[in-house]
C-alpha atoms as one frame of an Amber mdcrd trajectory, in Angstrom:
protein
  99.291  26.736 -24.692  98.962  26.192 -28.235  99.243  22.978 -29.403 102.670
  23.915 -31.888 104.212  24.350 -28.340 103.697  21.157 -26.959 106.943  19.290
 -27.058 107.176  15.197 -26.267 111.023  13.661 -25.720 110.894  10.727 -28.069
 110.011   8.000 -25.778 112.915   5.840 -26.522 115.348   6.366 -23.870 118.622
   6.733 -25.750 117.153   8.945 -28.855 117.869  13.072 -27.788 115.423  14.123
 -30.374 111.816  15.440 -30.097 108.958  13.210 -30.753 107.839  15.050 -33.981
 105.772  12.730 -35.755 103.043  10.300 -34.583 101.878   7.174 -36.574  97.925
   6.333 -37.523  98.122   2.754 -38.706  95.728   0.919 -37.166  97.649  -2.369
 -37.216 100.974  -0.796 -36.041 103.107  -2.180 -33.079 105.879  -0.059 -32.574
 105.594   3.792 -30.314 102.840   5.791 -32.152 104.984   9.503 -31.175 108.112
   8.929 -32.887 111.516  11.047 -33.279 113.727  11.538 -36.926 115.854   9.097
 -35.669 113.202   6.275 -35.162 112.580   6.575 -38.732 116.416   7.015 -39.406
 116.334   3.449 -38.147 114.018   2.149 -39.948 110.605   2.361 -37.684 107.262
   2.696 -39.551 109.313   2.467 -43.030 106.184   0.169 -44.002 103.543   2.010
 -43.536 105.406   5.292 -44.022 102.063   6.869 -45.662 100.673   6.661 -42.307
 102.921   9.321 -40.836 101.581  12.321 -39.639 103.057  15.557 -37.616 102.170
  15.222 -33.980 100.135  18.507 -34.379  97.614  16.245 -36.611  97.971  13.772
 -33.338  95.381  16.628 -31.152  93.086  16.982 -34.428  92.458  12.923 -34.226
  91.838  13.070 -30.341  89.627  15.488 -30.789  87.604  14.043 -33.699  87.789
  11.229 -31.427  86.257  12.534 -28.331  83.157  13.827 -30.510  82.123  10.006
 -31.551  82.859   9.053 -27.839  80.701  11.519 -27.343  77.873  10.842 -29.393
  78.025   6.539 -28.838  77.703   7.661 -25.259  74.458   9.804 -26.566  73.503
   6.495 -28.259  73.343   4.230 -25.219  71.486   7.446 -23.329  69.009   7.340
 -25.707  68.690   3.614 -25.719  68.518   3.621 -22.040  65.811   6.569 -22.303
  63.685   4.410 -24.376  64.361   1.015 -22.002  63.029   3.233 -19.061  59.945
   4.714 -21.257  58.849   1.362 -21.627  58.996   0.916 -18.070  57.457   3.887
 -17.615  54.484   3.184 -19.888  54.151  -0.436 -18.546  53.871   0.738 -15.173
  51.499   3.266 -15.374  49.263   0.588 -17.315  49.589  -1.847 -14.847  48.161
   0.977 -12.320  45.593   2.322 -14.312  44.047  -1.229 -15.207  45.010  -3.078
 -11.326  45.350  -0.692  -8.830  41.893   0.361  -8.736  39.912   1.656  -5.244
  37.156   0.432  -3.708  34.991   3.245  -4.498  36.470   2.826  -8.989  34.870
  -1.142  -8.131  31.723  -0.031  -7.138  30.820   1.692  -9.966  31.659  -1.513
 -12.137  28.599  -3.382 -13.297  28.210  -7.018 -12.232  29.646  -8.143 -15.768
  32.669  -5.774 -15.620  33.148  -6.954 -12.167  33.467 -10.456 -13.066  35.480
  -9.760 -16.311  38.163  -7.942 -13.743  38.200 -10.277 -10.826  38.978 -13.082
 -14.210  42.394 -10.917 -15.235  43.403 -10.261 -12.002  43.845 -14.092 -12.112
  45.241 -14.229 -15.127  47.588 -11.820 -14.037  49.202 -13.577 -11.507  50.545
 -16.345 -14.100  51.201 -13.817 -16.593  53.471 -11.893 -14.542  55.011 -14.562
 -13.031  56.412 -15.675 -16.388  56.934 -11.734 -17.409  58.855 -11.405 -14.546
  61.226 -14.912 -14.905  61.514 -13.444 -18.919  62.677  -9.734 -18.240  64.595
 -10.957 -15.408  66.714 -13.603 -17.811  66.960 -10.685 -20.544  68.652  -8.271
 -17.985  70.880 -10.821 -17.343  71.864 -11.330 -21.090  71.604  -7.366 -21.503
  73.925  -6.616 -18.267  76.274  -9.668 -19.785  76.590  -7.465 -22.853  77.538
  -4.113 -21.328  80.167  -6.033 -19.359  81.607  -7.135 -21.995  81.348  -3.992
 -24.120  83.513  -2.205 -21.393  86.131  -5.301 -21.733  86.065  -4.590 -25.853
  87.120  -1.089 -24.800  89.715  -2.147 -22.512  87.990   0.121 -19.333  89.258
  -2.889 -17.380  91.995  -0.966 -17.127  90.579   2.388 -15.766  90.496   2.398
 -11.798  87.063   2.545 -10.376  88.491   2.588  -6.832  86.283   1.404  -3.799
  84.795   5.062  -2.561  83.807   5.637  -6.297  81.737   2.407  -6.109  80.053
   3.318  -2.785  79.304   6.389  -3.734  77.294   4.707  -6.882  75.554   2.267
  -4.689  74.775   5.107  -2.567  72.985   6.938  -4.933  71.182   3.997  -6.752
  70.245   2.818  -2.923  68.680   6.552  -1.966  67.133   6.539  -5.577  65.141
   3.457  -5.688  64.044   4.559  -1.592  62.890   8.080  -2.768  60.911   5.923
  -5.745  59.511   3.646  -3.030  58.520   6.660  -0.818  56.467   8.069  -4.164
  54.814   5.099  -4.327  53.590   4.632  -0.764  52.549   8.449  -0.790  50.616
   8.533  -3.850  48.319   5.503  -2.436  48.387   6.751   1.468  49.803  10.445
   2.099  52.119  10.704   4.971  53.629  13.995   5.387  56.985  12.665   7.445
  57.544  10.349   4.296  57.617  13.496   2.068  60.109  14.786   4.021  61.957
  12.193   4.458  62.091  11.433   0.121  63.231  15.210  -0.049  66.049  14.701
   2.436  67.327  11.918   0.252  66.791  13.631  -2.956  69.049  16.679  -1.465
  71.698  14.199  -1.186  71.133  12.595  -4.595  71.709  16.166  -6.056  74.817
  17.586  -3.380  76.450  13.830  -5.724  75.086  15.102  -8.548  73.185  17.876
  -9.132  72.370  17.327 -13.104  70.753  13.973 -12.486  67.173  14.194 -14.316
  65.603  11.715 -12.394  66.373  13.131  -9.215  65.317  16.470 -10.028  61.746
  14.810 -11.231  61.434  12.877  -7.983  61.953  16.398  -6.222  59.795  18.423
  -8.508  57.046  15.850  -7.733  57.397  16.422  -4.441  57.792  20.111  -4.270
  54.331  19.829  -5.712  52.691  17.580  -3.633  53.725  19.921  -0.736  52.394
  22.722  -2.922  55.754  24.288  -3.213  54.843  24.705  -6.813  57.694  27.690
  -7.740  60.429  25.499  -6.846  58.878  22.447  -7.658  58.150  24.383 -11.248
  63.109  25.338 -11.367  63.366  21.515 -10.872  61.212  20.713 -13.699  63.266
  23.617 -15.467  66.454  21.937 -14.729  65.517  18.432 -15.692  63.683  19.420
 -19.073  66.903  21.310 -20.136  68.290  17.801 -19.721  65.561  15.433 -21.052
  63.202  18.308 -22.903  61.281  14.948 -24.626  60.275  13.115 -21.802  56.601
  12.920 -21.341  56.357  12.178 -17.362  58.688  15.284 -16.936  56.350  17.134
 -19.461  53.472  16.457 -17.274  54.758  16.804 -14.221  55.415  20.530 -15.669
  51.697  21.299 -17.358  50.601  20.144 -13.345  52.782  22.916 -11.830  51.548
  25.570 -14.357  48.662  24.671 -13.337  48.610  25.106  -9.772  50.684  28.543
 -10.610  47.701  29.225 -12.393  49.561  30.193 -15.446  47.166  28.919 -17.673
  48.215  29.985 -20.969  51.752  28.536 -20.410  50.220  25.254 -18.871  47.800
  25.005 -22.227  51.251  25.234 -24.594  52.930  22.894 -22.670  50.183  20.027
 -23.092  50.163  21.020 -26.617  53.788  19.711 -26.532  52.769  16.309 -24.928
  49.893  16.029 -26.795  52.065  16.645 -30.307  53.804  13.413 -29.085  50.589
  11.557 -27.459  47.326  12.652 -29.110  45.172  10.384 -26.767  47.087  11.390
 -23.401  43.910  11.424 -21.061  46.000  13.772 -18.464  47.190  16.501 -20.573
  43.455  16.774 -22.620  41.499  16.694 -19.422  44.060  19.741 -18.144  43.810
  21.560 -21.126  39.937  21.729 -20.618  40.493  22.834 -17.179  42.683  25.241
 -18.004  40.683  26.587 -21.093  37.669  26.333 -18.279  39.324  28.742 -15.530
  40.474  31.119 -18.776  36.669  31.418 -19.474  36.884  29.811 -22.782  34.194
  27.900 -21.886  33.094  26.627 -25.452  36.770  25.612 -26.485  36.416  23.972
 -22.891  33.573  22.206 -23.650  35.339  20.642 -26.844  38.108  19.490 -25.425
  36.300  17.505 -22.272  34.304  15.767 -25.297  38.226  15.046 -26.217  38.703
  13.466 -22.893  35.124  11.579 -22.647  36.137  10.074 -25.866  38.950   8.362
 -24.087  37.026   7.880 -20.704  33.274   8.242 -20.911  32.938   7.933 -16.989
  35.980  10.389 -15.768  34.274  13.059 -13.385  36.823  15.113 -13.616  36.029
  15.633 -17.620  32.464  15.527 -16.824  32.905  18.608 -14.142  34.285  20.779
 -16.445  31.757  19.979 -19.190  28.810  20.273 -16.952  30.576  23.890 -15.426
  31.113  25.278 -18.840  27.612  24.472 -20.430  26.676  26.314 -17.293  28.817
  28.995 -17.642  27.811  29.096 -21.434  24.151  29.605 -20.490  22.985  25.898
 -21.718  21.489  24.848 -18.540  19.844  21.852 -19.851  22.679  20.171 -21.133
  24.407  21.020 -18.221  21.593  19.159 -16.009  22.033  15.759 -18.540  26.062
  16.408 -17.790  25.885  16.745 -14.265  23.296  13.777 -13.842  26.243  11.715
 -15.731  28.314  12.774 -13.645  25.902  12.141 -10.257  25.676   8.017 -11.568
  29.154   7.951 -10.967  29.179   9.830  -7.313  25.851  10.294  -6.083  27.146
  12.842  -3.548  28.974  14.761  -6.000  28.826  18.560  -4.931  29.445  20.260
  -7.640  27.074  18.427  -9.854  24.582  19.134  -7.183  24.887  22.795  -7.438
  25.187  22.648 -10.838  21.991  20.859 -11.407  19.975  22.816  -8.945  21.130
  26.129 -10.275  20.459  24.620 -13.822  16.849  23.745 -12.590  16.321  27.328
 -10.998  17.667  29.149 -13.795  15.733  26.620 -16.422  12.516  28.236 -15.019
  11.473  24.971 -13.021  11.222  26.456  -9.752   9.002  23.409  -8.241  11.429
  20.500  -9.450  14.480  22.934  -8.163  13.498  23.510  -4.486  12.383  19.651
  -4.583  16.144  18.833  -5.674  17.670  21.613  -3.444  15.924  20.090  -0.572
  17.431  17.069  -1.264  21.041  17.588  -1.684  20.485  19.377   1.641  20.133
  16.251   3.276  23.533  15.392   1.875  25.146  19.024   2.796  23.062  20.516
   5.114  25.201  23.770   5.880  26.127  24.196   2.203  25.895  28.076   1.669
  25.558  27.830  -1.844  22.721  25.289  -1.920  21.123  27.418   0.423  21.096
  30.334  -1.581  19.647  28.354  -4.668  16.885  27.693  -2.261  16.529  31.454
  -1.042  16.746  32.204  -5.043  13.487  29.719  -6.079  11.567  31.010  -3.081
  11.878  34.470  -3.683   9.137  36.588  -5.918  11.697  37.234  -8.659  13.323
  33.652  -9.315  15.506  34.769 -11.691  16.165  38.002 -13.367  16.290  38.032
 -17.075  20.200  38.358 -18.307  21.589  37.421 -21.847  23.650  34.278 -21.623
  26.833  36.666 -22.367  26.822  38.584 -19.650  26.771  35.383 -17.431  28.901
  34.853 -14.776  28.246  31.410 -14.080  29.527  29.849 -10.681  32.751  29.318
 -11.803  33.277  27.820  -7.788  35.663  25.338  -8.444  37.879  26.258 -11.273
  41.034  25.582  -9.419  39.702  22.124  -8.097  37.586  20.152 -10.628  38.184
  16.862  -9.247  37.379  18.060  -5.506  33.323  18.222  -4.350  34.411  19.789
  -0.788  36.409  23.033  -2.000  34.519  25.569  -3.069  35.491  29.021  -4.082
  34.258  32.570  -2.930  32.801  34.343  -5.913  29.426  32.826  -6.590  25.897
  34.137  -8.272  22.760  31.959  -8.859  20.571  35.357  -9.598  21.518  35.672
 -12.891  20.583  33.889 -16.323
């Protein structure tokens, strides 16, 4: 119906007219839709330049409804940034605290000591943190209330199934958090489960809600569901298209899709916002790595050593693609950086023994064969290193270009036990 259509009865009881006009001064008392014979009586006679046909009534709703619309962006965006904060703090507090027996070990005795003194500190620090956000929430929470009694939403009902229904979802919300949590330090299959059965319920409520769609992209992908871990990701970017975690979480599932290319251009995005983000440089390489590129590979682990001289997984790659490059003694030095950190490293044990085979040192090879042996006895690929250096033709002459390389664990730098199929240590 067009709007020219729409007829109101004055609402003044005893007038038979239309209501034909509506009033827009802000200070006005009196019935804002009016008929001719409210102002035949005198009504709005003092702020008669304020009159307006009721058509122009829709246009100023309208107009209305658009800034609604946009303050309500406003406090999104302010709430956006609140929980990137939290975001950012949290994932500090992880990388620096929550470290594993095996991250200690490497520590020297002075590092030791230096963490074991902040972890004290730490206590008393958050303590007061804690008492200091928790007394700001307050005020914050006091301010909200009071913005929606400045607006008068007092008055709107927010009956009592409406307000289960919100505790409901904040209640299976923070659990499926929780349950992310406790599976990312101990995995426990059930628990997955059990997060994605509460996340099905978050989105039957409401099925645009981005963190909910994160939580169950996350763990689509820890169950290696990666194509329909890779539509929720969809689905919450077209809602939040800025926010890093939900970026990441994306470049991971690329990844395991193996659609490299895509997975490079979408930590180009993060990395436009976060130059230093560890993650997306270190995937980048690996990605760069399993599209041969093993030189632009090679550049960006130095990217990610820069940040993090001692992270294996930016070590792997380098040490892989020098290999893969033909540079097999810088690929030795890499891998023995690598070894410091995790003496039983398998990949930098092939690496370097291939490196030593293929660097015409057939002696120091078998010597260094024969001892990762002892660490992998029924490795086939050490075994063949060892076949290689024993046989009358140690290596056969091959320009660097035409190299292969091993290439064994392109899809899993960070894993020493899962090797690949395809591998040749004959060639140089």
């Amino acid at each position: 119906m067009k709007q020219q259509e729409i007829l109101f009865k004055c609402p003044i009881e005893t007038h038979n007219f239309q209501a034909e006009f509506a009033c827009f001064n802000q200070f006005c008392q009196s019935n804002r839709i009016f008929c001719f014979e409210c102002i035949r009586n005198g009504d709005h006679n003092i702020h008669s330049g304020d009159q307006r046909k009721i058509a122009d009534l829709f246009d100023f709703l309208e107009n209305n409804r658009l800034k609604i619309e946009e303050f309500i962006q406003q406090l999104h965006q302010i709430q956006a940034y609140i929980n990137k904060s939290f975001s950012l703090l949290e994932q500090g507090l992880k990388n620096k605290f929550l470290l594993t027996k095996a991250e200690l070990c490497q520590f020297d005795p002075k590092q030791l000591s230096a963490a074991v003194s902040e972890i004290f500190q730490s206590k008393f620090v958050s303590m007061n943190i804690l008492q200091d956000v928790n007394n700001k929430s307050l005020v914050l929470c006091d301010l909200i209330n009071k913005c929606g009694g400045l607006f008068g939403l007092e008055d709107v009902n927010i009956d009592n199934q409406d307000y289960q229904r919100i505790k409901q979802v904040d209640e299976l919300l923070q659990n499926s958090q929780d349950l992310m949590l406790t599976i990312k330090s101990d995995y426990n299959k059930p628990k997955v489960y059990e997060a994605m059965e509460n996340l099905k319920k978050l989105l039957s409520i409401n099925p645009n809600e981005v963190q909910s769609l994160h939580l169950t992209a996350e763990f689509l992908k820890i169950l290696k569901n990666y194509n329909e871990a890779n539509i929720k990701a969809d689905q919450a970017l077209q809602r939040d298209p800025k926010n890093p975690q939900l970026l990441q979480t994306k470049v991971e599932i690329l990844k395991e899709l193996e659609r490299f290319d895509e997975a490079i251009q979408w930590a180009d995005k993060i990395l436009f916002i976060d130059p230093n983000n560890l993650q997306s440089i270190k995937i980048k390489a690996e990605c760069l790595k399993s599209l041969k590129d093993y030189n632009e590979a090679i550049r960006w682990a130095d990217k990610a050593l820069q940040i993090d001289s001692k992270n294996l997984c930016s070590l792997i790659i380098k040490f892989e693609s020098l290999y893969n490059v033909g540079n097999y003694g810088d690929a030795i030095v890499w891998a023995e950086q690598a070894l410091k950190i995790e003496p039983r490293n398998l990949q930098a044990l092939i690496v370097k023994s291939g490196s030593l085979r293929l660097h015409a040192n057939q002696n120091e090879a078998i010597a260094y064969v024969d001892s990762a042996l002892k660490i992998y006895p029924l490795n086939r690929y050490l075994q063949e290193i060892k076949l290689m250096c024993q046989s009358p033709y140690p290596y056969i002459q091959q320009p660097p270009s035409q190299l292969q390389g091993i290439g064994l664990f392109q899809r899993f730098p960070c894993n020493p036990l899962i090797p690949q199929q395809n591998i040749n240590f004959n060639k140089k």
